[in-house]
XYZ file of C-alpha atoms in Angstrom:
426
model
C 0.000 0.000 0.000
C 1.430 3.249 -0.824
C 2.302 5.988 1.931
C 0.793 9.039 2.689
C 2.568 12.530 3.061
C 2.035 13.607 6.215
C 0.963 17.422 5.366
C -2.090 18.168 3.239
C -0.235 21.689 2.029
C 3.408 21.610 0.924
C 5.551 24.556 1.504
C 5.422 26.772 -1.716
C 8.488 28.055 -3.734
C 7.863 31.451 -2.010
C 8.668 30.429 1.305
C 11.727 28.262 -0.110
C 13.017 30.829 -1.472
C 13.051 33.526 1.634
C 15.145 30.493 3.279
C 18.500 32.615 4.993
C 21.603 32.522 3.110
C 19.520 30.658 -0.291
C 19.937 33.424 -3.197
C 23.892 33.883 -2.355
C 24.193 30.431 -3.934
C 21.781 29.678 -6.285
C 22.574 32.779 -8.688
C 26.033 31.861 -9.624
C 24.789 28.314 -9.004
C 22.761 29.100 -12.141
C 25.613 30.612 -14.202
C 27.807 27.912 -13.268
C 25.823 24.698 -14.131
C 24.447 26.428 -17.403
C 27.693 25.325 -19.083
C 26.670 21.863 -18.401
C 24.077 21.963 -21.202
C 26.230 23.622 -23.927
C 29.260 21.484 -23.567
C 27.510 18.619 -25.563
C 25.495 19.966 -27.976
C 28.812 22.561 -28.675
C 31.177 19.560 -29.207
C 28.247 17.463 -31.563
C 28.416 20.910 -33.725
C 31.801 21.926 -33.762
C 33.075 18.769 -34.588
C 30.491 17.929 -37.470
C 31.537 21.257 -38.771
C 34.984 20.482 -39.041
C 34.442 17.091 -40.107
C 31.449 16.414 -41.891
C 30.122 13.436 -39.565
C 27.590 12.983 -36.573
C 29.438 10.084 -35.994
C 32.522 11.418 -35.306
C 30.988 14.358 -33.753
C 28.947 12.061 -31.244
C 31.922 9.846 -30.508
C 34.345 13.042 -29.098
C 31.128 14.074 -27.348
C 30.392 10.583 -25.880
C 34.377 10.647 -24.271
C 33.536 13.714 -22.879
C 30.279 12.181 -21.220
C 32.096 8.664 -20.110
C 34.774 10.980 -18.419
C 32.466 13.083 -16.891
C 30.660 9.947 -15.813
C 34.117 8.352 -14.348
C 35.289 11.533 -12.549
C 32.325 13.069 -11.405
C 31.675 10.420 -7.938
C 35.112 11.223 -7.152
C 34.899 14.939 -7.512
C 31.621 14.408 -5.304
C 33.767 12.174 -2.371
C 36.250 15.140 -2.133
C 33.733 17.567 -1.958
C 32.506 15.818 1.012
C 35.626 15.748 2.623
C 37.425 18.509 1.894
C 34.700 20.952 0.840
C 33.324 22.550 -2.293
C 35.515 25.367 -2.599
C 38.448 23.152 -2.485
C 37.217 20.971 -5.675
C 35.227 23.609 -7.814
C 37.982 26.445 -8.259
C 41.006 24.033 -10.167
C 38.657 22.412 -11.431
C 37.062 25.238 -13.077
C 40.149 26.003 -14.340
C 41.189 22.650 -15.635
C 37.839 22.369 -17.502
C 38.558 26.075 -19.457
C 41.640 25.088 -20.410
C 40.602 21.639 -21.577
C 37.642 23.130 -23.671
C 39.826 25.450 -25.146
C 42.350 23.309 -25.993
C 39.379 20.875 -27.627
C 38.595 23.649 -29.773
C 42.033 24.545 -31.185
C 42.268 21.186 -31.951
C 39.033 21.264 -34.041
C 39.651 23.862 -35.489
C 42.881 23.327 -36.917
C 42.510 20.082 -38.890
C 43.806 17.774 -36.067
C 42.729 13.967 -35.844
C 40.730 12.340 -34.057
C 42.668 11.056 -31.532
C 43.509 13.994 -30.503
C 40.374 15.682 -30.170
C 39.453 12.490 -27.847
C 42.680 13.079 -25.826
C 41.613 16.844 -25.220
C 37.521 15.600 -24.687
C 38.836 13.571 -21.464
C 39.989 16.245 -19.320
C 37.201 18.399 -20.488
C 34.836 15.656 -19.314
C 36.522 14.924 -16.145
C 36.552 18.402 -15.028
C 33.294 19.628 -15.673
C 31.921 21.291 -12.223
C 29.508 19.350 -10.347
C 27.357 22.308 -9.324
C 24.003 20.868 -9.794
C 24.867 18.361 -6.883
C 26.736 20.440 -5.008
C 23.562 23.196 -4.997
C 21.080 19.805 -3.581
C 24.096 19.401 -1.123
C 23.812 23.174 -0.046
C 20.040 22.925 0.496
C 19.971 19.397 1.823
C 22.398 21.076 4.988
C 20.351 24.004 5.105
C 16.868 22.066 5.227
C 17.204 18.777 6.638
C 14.620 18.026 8.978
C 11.665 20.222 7.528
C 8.704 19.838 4.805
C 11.158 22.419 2.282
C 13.116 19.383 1.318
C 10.473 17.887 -1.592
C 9.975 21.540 -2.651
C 13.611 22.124 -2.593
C 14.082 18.761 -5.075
C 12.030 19.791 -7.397
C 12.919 23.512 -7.306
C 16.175 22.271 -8.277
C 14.717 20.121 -11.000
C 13.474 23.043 -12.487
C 16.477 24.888 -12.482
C 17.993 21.855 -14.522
C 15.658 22.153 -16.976
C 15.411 25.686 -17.657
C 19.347 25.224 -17.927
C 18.223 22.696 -20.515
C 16.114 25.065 -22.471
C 18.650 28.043 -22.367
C 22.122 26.315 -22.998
C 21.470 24.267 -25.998
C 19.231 26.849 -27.543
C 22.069 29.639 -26.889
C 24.508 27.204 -28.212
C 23.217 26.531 -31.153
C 22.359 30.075 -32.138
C 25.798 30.933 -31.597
C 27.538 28.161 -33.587
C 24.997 28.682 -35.893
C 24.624 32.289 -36.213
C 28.132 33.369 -35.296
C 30.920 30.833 -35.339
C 31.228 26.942 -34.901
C 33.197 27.366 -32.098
C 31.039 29.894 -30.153
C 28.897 27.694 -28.351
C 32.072 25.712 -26.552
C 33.852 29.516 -26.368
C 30.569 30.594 -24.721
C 30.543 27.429 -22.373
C 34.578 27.874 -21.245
C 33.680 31.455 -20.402
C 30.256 30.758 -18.390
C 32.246 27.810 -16.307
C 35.299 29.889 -15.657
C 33.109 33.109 -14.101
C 30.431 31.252 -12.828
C 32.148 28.559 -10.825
C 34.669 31.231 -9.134
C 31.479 33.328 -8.411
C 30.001 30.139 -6.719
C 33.024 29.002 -4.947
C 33.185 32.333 -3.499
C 29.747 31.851 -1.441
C 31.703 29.909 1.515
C 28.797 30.711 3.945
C 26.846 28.301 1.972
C 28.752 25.200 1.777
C 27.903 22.221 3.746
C 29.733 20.685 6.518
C 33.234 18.759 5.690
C 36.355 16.984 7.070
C 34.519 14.712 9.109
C 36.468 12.646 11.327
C 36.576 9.315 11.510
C 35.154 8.535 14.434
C 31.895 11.045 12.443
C 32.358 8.922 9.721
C 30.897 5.997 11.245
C 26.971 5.997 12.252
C 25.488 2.913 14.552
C 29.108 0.993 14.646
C 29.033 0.883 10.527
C 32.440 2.881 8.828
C 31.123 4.923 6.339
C 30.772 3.425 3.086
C 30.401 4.890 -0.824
C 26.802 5.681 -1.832
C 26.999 3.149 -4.524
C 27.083 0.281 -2.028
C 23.592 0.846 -1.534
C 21.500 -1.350 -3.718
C 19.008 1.340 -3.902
C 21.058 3.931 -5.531
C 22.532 1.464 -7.784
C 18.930 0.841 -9.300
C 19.214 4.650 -9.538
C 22.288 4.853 -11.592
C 20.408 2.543 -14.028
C 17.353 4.901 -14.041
C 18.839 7.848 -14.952
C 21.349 6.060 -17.348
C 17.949 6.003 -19.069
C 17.622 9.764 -18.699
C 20.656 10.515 -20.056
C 19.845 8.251 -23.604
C 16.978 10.521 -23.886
C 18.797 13.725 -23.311
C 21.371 12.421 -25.861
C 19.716 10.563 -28.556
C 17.351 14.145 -28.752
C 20.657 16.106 -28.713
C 21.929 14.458 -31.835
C 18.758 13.234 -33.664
C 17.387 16.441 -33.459
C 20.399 18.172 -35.184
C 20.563 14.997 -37.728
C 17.267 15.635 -38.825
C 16.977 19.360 -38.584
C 20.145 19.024 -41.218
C 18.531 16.602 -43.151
C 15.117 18.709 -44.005
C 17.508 21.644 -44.866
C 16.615 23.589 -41.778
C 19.239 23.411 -39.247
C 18.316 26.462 -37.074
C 15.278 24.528 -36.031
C 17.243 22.397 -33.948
C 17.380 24.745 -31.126
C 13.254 25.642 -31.132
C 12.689 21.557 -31.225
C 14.958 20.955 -28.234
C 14.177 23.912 -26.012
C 9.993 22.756 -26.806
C 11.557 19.430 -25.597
C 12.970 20.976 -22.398
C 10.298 23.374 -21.828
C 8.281 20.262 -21.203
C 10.245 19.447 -18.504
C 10.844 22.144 -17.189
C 7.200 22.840 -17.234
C 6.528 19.748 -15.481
C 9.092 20.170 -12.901
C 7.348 23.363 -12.026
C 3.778 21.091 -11.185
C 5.315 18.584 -9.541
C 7.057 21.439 -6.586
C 3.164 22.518 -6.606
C 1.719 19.151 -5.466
C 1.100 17.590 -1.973
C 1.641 13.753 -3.394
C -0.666 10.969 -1.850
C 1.335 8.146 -3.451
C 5.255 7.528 -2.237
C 7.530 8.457 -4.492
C 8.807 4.745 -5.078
C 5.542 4.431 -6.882
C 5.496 7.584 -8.606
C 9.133 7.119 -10.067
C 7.186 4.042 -11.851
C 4.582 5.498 -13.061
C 6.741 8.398 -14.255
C 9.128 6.171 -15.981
C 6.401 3.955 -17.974
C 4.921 6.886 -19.260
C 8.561 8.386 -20.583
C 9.235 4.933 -22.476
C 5.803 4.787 -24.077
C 6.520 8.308 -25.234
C 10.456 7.757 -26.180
C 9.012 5.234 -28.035
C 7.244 6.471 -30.348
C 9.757 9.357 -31.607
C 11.260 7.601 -34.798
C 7.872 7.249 -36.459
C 7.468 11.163 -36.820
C 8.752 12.988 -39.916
C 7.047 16.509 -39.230
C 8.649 19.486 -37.330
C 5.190 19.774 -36.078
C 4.512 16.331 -34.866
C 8.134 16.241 -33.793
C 7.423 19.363 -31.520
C 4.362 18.157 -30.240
C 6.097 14.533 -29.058
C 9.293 16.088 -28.012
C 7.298 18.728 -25.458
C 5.443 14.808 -24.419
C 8.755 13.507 -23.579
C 9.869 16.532 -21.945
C 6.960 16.685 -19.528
C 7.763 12.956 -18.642
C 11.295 13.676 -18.012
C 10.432 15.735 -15.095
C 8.833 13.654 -12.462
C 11.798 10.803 -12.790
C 14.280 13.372 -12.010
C 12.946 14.931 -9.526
C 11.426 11.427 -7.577
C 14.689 9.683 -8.053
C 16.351 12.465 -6.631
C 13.749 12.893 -3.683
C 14.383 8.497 -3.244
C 18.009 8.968 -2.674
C 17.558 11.326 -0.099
C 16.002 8.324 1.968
C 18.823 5.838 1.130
C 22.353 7.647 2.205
C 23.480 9.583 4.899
C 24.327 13.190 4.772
C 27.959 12.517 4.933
C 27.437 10.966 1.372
C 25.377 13.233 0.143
C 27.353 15.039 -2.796
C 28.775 11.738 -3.769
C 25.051 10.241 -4.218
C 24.057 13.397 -6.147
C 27.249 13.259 -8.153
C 26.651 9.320 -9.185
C 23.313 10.330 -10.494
C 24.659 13.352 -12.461
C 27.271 11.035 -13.885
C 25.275 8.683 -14.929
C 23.026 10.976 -17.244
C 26.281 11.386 -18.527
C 27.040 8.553 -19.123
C 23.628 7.865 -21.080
C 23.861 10.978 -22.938
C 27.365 9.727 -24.218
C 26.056 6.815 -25.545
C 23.129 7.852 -26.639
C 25.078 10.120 -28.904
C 27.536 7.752 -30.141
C 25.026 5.293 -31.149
C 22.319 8.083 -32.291
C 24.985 9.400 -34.111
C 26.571 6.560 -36.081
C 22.488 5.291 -36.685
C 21.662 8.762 -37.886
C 24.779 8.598 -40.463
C 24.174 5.261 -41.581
C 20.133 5.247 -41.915
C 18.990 8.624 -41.501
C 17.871 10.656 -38.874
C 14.558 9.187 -37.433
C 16.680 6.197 -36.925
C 18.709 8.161 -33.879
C 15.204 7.997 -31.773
C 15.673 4.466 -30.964
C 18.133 4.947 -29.058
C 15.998 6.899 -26.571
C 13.504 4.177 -26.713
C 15.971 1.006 -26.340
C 17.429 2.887 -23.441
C 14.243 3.721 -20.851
C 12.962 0.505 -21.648
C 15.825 -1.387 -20.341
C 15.920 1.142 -17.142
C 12.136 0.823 -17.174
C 12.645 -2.823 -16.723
C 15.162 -2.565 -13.968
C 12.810 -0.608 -12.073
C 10.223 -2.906 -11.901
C 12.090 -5.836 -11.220
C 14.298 -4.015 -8.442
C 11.564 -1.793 -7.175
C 12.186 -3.441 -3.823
C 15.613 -1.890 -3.445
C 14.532 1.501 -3.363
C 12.501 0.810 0.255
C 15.504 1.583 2.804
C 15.071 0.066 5.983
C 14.618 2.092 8.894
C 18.143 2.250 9.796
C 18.796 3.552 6.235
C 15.984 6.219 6.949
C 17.648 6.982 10.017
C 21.215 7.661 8.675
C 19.648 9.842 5.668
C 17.512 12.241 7.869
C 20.287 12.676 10.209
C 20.227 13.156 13.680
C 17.029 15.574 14.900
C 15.322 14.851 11.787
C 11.169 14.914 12.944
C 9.726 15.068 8.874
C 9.317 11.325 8.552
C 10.354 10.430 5.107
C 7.894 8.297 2.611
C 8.311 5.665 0.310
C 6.099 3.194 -1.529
């Protein structure tokens, strides 16, 4: 039987907000993580520019992704212990100077191997900001009813990212230089992660001892021992195929109807929906847990992924896109509300982190595969990949459904100590 929340009336967006301290970080919290959203969707243009092939174009891209996906857990464990501020400023500045370097390399006629050598510290080093703003709030709120509200605030924020940074891209690799986009995306990193890192006040807790590091006799362990956030990862691998496979089969097909400047209206329709969606779901008391909801989000993303590479319109392409969009929504922001219940706040970042990665990690292959389909058989072939990919997570979910129930010491360790909001799950 599912749960019930306990309050009729959930704190609005107002009241999150006015919280003390809240607007110092999340306005260069904003600059900093819009990079995030250019840095694929730059590389998939540049790089087809200079060589004539979504293939190629999605493979550089996808290295950037797996490295991202490899690094960012790690950048997340020291973040924990030795604080944001400590990670986010070199590696700001190890991620400008990678993307630079990427686009010298581009630019100037170099192979391919070396433009994969240059996408791996670019990957590796792109700030983890999105988790480390849920790690700001998650100090600043644990214990009270803010925390949903606070999830999905933050889900909104990712998408609106989503509908700004590849539609600003594109305009500017389109309508001023093939290398604008990535230029743009060095440039937004380097002056919005220093302005972030700056906002010490903010930053949670860190350095925690070892005798802190252990809760009920247990030594504190990596999020990703927990089965639950393992079924996670797989979920939002899922996420990341459909951010991916939309990335490039949208450009593939805009490209192959002789239009390529609609790429950026389809994909920001396709983010708007989620974006739009993320907005509802911060407006809602929920009567069903969120284990249940994460389901019944996820089934109806598949059925809509699936049914992308029958359409051949812009119109119809809009319409399904802004579908998908609005599904995207409620899986990111329940599996992020899920893991809250499964680690404790020591772990936090890293838990956040492995999630982030591993939309990475889907987008990367999403656009490898998207874009070696969309070479070989045309664009509307690049849409399966989206559907293959949520109905394998899709499937995981169901059958490991049980895994995202922590027990009660579980609950314990998550809500930390003097935690009185009891936390729900179906």
């Amino acid at each position: 039987m599912a749960s019930t929340v306990i309050s009729d009336k959930r704190p609005g967006y107002g009241q999150l907000l006015r919280t003390p301290g809240a607007l110092s970080f999340l306005l260069p919290g904003f600059a900093a993580r819009q990079p995030f959203a250019m840095l694929t969707i730059g590389i998939v243009l540049l790089v087809q520019h200079t060589t004539g092939s979504f293939g190629s174009a999605g493979s550089v891209a996808a290295v950037t992704g797996v490295s991202m996906a490899l690094f960012a857990p790690q950048s997340g464990k020291l973040a924990d212990r030795f604080g944001q501020r400590a990670v986010l400023v070199p590696g700001v500045l190890v991620h400008t100077a990678s993307v630079s370097l990427l686009v010298v390399l581009a630019l100037t006629g170099a192979p391919l191997w070396a433009l994969f050598l240059a996408a791996v510290p670019a990957g590796a080093s792109v700030p983890q900001v999105g988790p480390m703003v849920r790690a700001r709030w998650a100090a600043k709120l644990d214990g009270t009813p803010l925390m949903p509200t606070a999830a999905a605030f933050e889900s909104v924020t990712d998408e609106f990212t989503f509908v700004v940074g590849p539609v600003l891209a594109t305009a500017l690799c389109t309508g001023v230089h093939p290398a604008a986009g990535l230029i743009a995306e060095a440039a937004l990193t380097l002056v919005g992660g220093l302005f972030f890192a700056a906002q010490r006040a903010t930053q949670p807790a860190h350095g925690l001892s070892a005798a802190a590091g252990h809760l009920g006799g247990e030594p504190r362990r990596s999020a990703l021992s927990v089965p639950g956030v393992r079924v996670l990862v797989v979920a939002f691998l899922g996420i990341g195929t459909v951010f991916g496979g939309m990335q490039v089969s949208l450009t593939a097909f805009t490209e192959e109807i002789g239009n390529p400047g609609a790429n950026g209206l389809l994909y920001g329709i396709f983010a708007a929906g989620n974006m739009l969606a993320g907005i509802a779901m911060g407006a809602v008391a929920w009567k069903t847990g969120p284990r249940r909801r994460l389901i019944m989000g996820y089934a109806g993303l598949t059925i809509a992924a699936s049914l992308l590479w029958t359409t051949h319109s812009v119109l119809l392409l809009a319409a399904l896109g802004l579908v998908v969009g609005l599904c995207i929504a409620p899986a990111l922001i329940t599996g992020y509300t899920i893991v809250e219940t499964l680690i404790p706040a020591s772990a936090r970042t890293e838990a956040f982190t492995w999630l982030t990665g591993a939309v990475a990690l889907g987008q990367a292959a999403a656009v490898t595969v998207a874009g070696r389909l969309a070479d070989a058989h045309g664009a509307s072939t690049g849409f399966l990949v989206p559907m293959a990919g949520t109905a394998l997570a899709l499937t995981t979910l169901l059958a490991l459904r049980s895994r995202l129930k922590p027990h009660e010491a579980s609950r314990v360790a998550a809500r930390g100590i003097g935690h009185r909001v009891p936390v729900t799950v179906d």
